[in-house]
Short mmCIF file of C-alpha atoms in Angstrom, two decimals:
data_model
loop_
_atom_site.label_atom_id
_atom_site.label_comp_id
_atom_site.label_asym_id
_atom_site.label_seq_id
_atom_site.Cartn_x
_atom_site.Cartn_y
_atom_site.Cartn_z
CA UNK A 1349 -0.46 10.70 -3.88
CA UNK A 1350 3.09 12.05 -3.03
CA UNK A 1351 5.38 9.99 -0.20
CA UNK A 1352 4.87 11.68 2.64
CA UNK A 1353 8.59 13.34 4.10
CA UNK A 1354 9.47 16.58 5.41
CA UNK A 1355 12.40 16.58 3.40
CA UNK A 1356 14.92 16.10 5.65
CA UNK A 1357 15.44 12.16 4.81
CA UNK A 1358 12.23 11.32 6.66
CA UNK A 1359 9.73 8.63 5.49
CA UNK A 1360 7.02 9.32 7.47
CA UNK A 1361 4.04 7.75 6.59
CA UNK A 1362 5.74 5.56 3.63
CA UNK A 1363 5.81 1.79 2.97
CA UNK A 1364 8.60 0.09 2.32
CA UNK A 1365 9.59 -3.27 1.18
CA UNK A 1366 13.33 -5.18 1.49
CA UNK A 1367 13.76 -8.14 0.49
CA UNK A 1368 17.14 -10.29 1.52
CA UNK A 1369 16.25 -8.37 4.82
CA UNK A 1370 18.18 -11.09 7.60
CA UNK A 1371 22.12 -10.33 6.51
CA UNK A 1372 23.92 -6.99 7.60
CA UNK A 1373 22.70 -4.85 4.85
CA UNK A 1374 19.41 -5.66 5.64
CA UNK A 1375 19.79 -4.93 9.01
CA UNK A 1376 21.13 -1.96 8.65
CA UNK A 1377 18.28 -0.94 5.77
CA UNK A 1378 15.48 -2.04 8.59
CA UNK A 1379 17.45 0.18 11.05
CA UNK A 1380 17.83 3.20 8.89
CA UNK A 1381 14.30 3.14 7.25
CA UNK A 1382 12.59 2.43 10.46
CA UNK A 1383 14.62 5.62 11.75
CA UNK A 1384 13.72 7.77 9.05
CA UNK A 1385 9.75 6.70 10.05
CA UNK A 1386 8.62 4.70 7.60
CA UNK A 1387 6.87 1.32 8.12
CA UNK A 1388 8.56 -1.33 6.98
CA UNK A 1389 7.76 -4.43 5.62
CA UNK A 1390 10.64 -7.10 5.90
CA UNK A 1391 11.26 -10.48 3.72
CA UNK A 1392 13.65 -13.34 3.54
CA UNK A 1393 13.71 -16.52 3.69
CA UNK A 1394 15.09 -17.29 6.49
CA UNK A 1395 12.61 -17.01 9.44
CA UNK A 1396 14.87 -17.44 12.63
CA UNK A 1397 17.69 -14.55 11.06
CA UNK A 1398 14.49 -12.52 9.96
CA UNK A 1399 13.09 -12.67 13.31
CA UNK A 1400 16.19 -11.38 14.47
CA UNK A 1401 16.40 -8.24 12.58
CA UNK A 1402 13.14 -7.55 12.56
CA UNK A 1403 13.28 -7.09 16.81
CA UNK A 1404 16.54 -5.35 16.20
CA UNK A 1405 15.33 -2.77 14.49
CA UNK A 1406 12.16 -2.49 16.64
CA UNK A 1407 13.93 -2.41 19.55
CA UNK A 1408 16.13 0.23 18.53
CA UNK A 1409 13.41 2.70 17.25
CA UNK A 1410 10.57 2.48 20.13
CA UNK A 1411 7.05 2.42 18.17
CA UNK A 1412 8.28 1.94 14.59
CA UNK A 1413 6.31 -0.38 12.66
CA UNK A 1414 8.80 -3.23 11.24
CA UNK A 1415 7.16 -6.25 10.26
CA UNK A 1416 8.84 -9.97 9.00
CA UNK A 1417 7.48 -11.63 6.42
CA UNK A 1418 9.36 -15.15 5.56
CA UNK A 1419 8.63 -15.02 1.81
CA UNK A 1420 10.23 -17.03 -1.06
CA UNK A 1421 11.06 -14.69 -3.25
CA UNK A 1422 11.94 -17.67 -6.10
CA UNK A 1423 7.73 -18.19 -6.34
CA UNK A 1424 6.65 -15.20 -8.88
CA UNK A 1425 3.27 -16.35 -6.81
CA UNK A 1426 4.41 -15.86 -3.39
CA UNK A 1427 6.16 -12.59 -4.20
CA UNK A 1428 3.12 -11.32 -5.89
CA UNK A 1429 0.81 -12.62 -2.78
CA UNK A 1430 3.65 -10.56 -0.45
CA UNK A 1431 3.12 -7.15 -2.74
CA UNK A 1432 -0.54 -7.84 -2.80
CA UNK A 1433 -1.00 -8.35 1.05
CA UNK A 1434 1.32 -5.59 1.41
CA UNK A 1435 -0.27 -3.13 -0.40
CA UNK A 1436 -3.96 -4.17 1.19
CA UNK A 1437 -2.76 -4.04 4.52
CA UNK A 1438 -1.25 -0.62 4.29
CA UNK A 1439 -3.16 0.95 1.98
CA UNK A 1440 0.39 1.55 -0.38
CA UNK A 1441 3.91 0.43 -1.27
CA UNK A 1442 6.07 3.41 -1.58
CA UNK A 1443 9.36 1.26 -2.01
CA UNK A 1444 10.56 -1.96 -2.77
CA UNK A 1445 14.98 -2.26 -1.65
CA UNK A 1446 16.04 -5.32 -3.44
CA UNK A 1447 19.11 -7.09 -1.25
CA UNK A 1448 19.27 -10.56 -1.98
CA UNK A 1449 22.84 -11.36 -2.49
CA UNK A 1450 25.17 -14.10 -3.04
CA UNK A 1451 28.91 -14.71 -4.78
CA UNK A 1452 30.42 -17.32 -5.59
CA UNK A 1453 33.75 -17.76 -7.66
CA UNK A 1454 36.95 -19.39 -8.91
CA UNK A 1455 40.69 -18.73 -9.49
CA UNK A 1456 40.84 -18.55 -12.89
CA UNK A 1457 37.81 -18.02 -15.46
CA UNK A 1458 38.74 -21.95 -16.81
CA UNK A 1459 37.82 -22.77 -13.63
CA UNK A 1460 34.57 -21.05 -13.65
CA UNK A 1461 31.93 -23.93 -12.43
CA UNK A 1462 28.67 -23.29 -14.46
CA UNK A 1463 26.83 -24.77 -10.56
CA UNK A 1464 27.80 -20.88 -9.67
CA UNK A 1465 25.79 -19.42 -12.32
CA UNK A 1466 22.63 -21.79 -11.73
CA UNK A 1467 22.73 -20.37 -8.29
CA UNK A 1468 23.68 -17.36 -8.75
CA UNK A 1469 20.91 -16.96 -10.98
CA UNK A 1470 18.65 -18.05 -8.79
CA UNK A 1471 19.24 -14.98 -6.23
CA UNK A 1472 21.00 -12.15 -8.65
CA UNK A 1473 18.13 -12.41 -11.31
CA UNK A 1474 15.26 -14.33 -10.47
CA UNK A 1475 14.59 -12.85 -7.52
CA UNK A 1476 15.00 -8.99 -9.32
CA UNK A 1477 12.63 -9.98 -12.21
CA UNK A 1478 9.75 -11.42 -9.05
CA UNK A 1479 9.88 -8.33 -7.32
CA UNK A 1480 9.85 -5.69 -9.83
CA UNK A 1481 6.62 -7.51 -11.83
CA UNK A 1482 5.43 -7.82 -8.01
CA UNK A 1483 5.67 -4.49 -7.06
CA UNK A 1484 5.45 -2.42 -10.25
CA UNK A 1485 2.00 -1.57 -10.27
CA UNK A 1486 2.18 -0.57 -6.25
CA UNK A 1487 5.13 1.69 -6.90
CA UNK A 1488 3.45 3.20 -9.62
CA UNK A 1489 -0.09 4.12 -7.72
CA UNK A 1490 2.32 4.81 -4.75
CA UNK A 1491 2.79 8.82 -6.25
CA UNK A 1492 6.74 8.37 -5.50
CA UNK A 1493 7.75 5.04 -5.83
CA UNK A 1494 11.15 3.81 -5.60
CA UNK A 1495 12.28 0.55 -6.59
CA UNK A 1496 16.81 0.19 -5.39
CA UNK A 1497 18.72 -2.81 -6.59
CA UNK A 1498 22.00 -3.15 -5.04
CA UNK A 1499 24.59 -4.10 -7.55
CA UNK A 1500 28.54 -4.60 -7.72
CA UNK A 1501 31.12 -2.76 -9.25
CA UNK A 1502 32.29 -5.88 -11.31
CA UNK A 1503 29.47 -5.89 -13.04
CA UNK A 1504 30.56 -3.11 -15.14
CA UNK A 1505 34.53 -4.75 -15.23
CA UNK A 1506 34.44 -7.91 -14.85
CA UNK A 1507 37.21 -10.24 -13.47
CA UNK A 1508 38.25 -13.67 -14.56
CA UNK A 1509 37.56 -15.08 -11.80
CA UNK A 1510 34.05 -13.42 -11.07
CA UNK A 1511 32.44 -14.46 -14.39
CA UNK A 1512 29.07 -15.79 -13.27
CA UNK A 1513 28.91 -12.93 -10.62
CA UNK A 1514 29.37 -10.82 -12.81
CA UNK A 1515 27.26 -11.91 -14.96
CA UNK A 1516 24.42 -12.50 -12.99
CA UNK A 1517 24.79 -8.52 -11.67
CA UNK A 1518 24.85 -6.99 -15.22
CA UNK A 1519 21.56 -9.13 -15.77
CA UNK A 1520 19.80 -7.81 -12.90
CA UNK A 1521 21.15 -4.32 -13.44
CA UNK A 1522 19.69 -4.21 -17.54
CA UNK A 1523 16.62 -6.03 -16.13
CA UNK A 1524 15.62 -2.85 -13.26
CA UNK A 1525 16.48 -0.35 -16.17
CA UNK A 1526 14.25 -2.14 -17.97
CA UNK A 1527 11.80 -1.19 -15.27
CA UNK A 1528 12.45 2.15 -15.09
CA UNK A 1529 12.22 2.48 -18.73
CA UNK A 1530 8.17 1.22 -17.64
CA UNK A 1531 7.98 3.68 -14.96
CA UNK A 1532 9.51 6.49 -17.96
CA UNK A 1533 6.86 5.90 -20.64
CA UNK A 1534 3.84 5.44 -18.09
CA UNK A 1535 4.78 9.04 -16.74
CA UNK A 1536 4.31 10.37 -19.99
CA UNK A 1537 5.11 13.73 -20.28
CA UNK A 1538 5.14 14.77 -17.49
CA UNK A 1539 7.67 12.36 -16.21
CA UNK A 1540 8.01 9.46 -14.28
CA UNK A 1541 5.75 9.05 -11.20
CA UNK A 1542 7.82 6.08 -10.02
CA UNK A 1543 11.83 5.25 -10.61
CA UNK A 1544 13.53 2.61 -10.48
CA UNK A 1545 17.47 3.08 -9.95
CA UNK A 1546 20.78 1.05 -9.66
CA UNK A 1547 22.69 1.64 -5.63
CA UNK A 1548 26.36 0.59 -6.67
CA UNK A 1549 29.14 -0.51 -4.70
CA UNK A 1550 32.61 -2.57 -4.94
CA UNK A 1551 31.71 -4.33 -1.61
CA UNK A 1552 29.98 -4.18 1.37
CA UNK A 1553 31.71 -4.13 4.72
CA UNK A 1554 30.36 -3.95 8.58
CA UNK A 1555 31.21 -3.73 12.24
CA UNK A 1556 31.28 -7.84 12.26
CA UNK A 1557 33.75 -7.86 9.26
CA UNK A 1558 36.10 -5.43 10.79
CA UNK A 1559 36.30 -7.15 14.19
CA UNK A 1560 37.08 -10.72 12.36
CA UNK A 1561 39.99 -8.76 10.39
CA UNK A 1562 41.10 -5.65 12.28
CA UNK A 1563 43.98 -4.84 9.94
CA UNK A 1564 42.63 -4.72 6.85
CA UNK A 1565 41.93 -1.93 5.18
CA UNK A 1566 38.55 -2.80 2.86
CA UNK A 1567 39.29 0.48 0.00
CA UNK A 1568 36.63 1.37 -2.09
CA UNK A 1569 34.28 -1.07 0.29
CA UNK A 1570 30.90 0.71 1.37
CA UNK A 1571 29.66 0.00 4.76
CA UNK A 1572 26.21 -0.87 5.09
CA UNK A 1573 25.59 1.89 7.38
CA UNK A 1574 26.38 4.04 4.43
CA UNK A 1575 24.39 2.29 2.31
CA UNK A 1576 21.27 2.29 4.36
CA UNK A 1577 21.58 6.43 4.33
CA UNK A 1578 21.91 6.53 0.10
CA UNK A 1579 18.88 4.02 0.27
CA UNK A 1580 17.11 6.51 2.44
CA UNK A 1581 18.36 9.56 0.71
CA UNK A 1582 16.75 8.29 -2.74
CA UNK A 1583 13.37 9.69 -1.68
CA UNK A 1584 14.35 13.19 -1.36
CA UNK A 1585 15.43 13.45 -5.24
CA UNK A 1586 13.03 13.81 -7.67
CA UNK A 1587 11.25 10.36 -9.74
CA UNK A 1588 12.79 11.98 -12.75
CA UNK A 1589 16.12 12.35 -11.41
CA UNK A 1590 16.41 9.11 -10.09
CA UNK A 1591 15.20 7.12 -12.44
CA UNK A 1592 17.25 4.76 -14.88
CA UNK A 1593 20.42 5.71 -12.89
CA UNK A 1594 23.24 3.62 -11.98
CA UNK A 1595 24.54 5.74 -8.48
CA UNK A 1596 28.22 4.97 -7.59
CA UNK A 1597 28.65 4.65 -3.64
CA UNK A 1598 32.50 3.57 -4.95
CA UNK A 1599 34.63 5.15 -7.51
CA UNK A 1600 34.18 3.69 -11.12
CA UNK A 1601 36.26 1.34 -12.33
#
């Protein structure tokens, strides 16, 4: 069973899953999908700031389904329980938009405090290895699954300073190709049913960012507006197209 869309970024009828769904990116992900019609299933850990985007986006598209689901996404159990509920509730899970995020660095790579790689860890990879064995199988019975990490630029170039960052990114990038490599050989030959692919940007920025720092310019920095619409736009390109890709919302470095 295909996703349903008219093909005009629309999600009508489809399932979809963030989780990290409270920050801006989030937000503007719950916005965007909800616009596009799907329902939408939100997670993160954070109840009150889930709350919060959850009515957002509800409030700003009258009768679109957006539900919160305060989910810690560091339990392989609870993530599976989330997929599982998911899927029974709705009948499928046509996409699962990985956003959990976190940096942390230092000034010089000597510097580098191996306390930022046991977190970052935590949230860059554990979480991305939870939900894809979560939500494989959904996104593969799904017809048209999608399954969007967000990574960073740095990943690919790393900086000195950004070791465990970057890092952590390049982990979680090899681990959803990895994935899509699953989705690849399940489809056979006649081609993935399911893809998993790699959003990628230098940096997010939003409306709150700009208003802190008016003067500043943020080049090469993707706002999460932007992002929401390549997130949404994923759907209208073929499984076979999509899958295993790394998509640059930034130039490469």
């Amino acid at each position: 069973m295909s996703t349903p869309t008219n093909g005009e970024g629309r999600l009508d009828g489809a399932v979809v899953a963030v989780a990290g769904a409270a920050g801006p990116a989030g937000r503007a992900a719950l916005l965007r999908l909800a616009e596009a019609g799907a329902t939408v299933i939100a997670a993160d850990a954070d109840a009150a700031r889930l709350a919060e985007a959850v009515d957002a986006a509800r409030y700003a598209h009258g009768g679109a389904t957006v539900i919160g689901d305060t989910v810690d996404l560091l339990d392989l159990d609870a993530t599976r329980a989330w997929a599982d509920r998911t899927e029974k509730e709705f009948g499928r899970i046509d996409g699962l938009v990985h956003l959990v995020g976190g940096w942390r660095g230092s000034a010089t790579f000597a510097e580098t405090d191996l306390a930022d790689w046991e977190l970052l860890e935590k949230l860059l990879i554990r979480t991305v290895q939870h939900t894809s064995l979560a939500f494989e199988a959904p996104l593969q019975r799904s017809g048209n699954g999608r399954y969007l990490l967000i990574s960073a630029a740095g990943a690919s170039k790393p900086t000195a300073g950004n070791a465990a960052y970057s890092a952590s990114k390049a982990a979680a990038e090899a681990w959803t190709l990895a994935l899509a490599d699953s989705f690849r050989k399940a489809g056979g030959e006649q081609g993935p049913r399911a893809a998993a692919a790699v959003l990628v940007v230098k940096a997010l920025v939003h409306d709150a960012m700009r208003a802190e720092r008016p003067t500043a310019k943020f080049a090469g920095f993707t706002d999460v507006k932007e992002l929401a619409d390549a997130v949404v736009d994923v759907w209208g390109k073929p499984a076979q197209e999509v899958n295993g890709t790394r998509q640059w919302l930034t130039p490469r470095p």
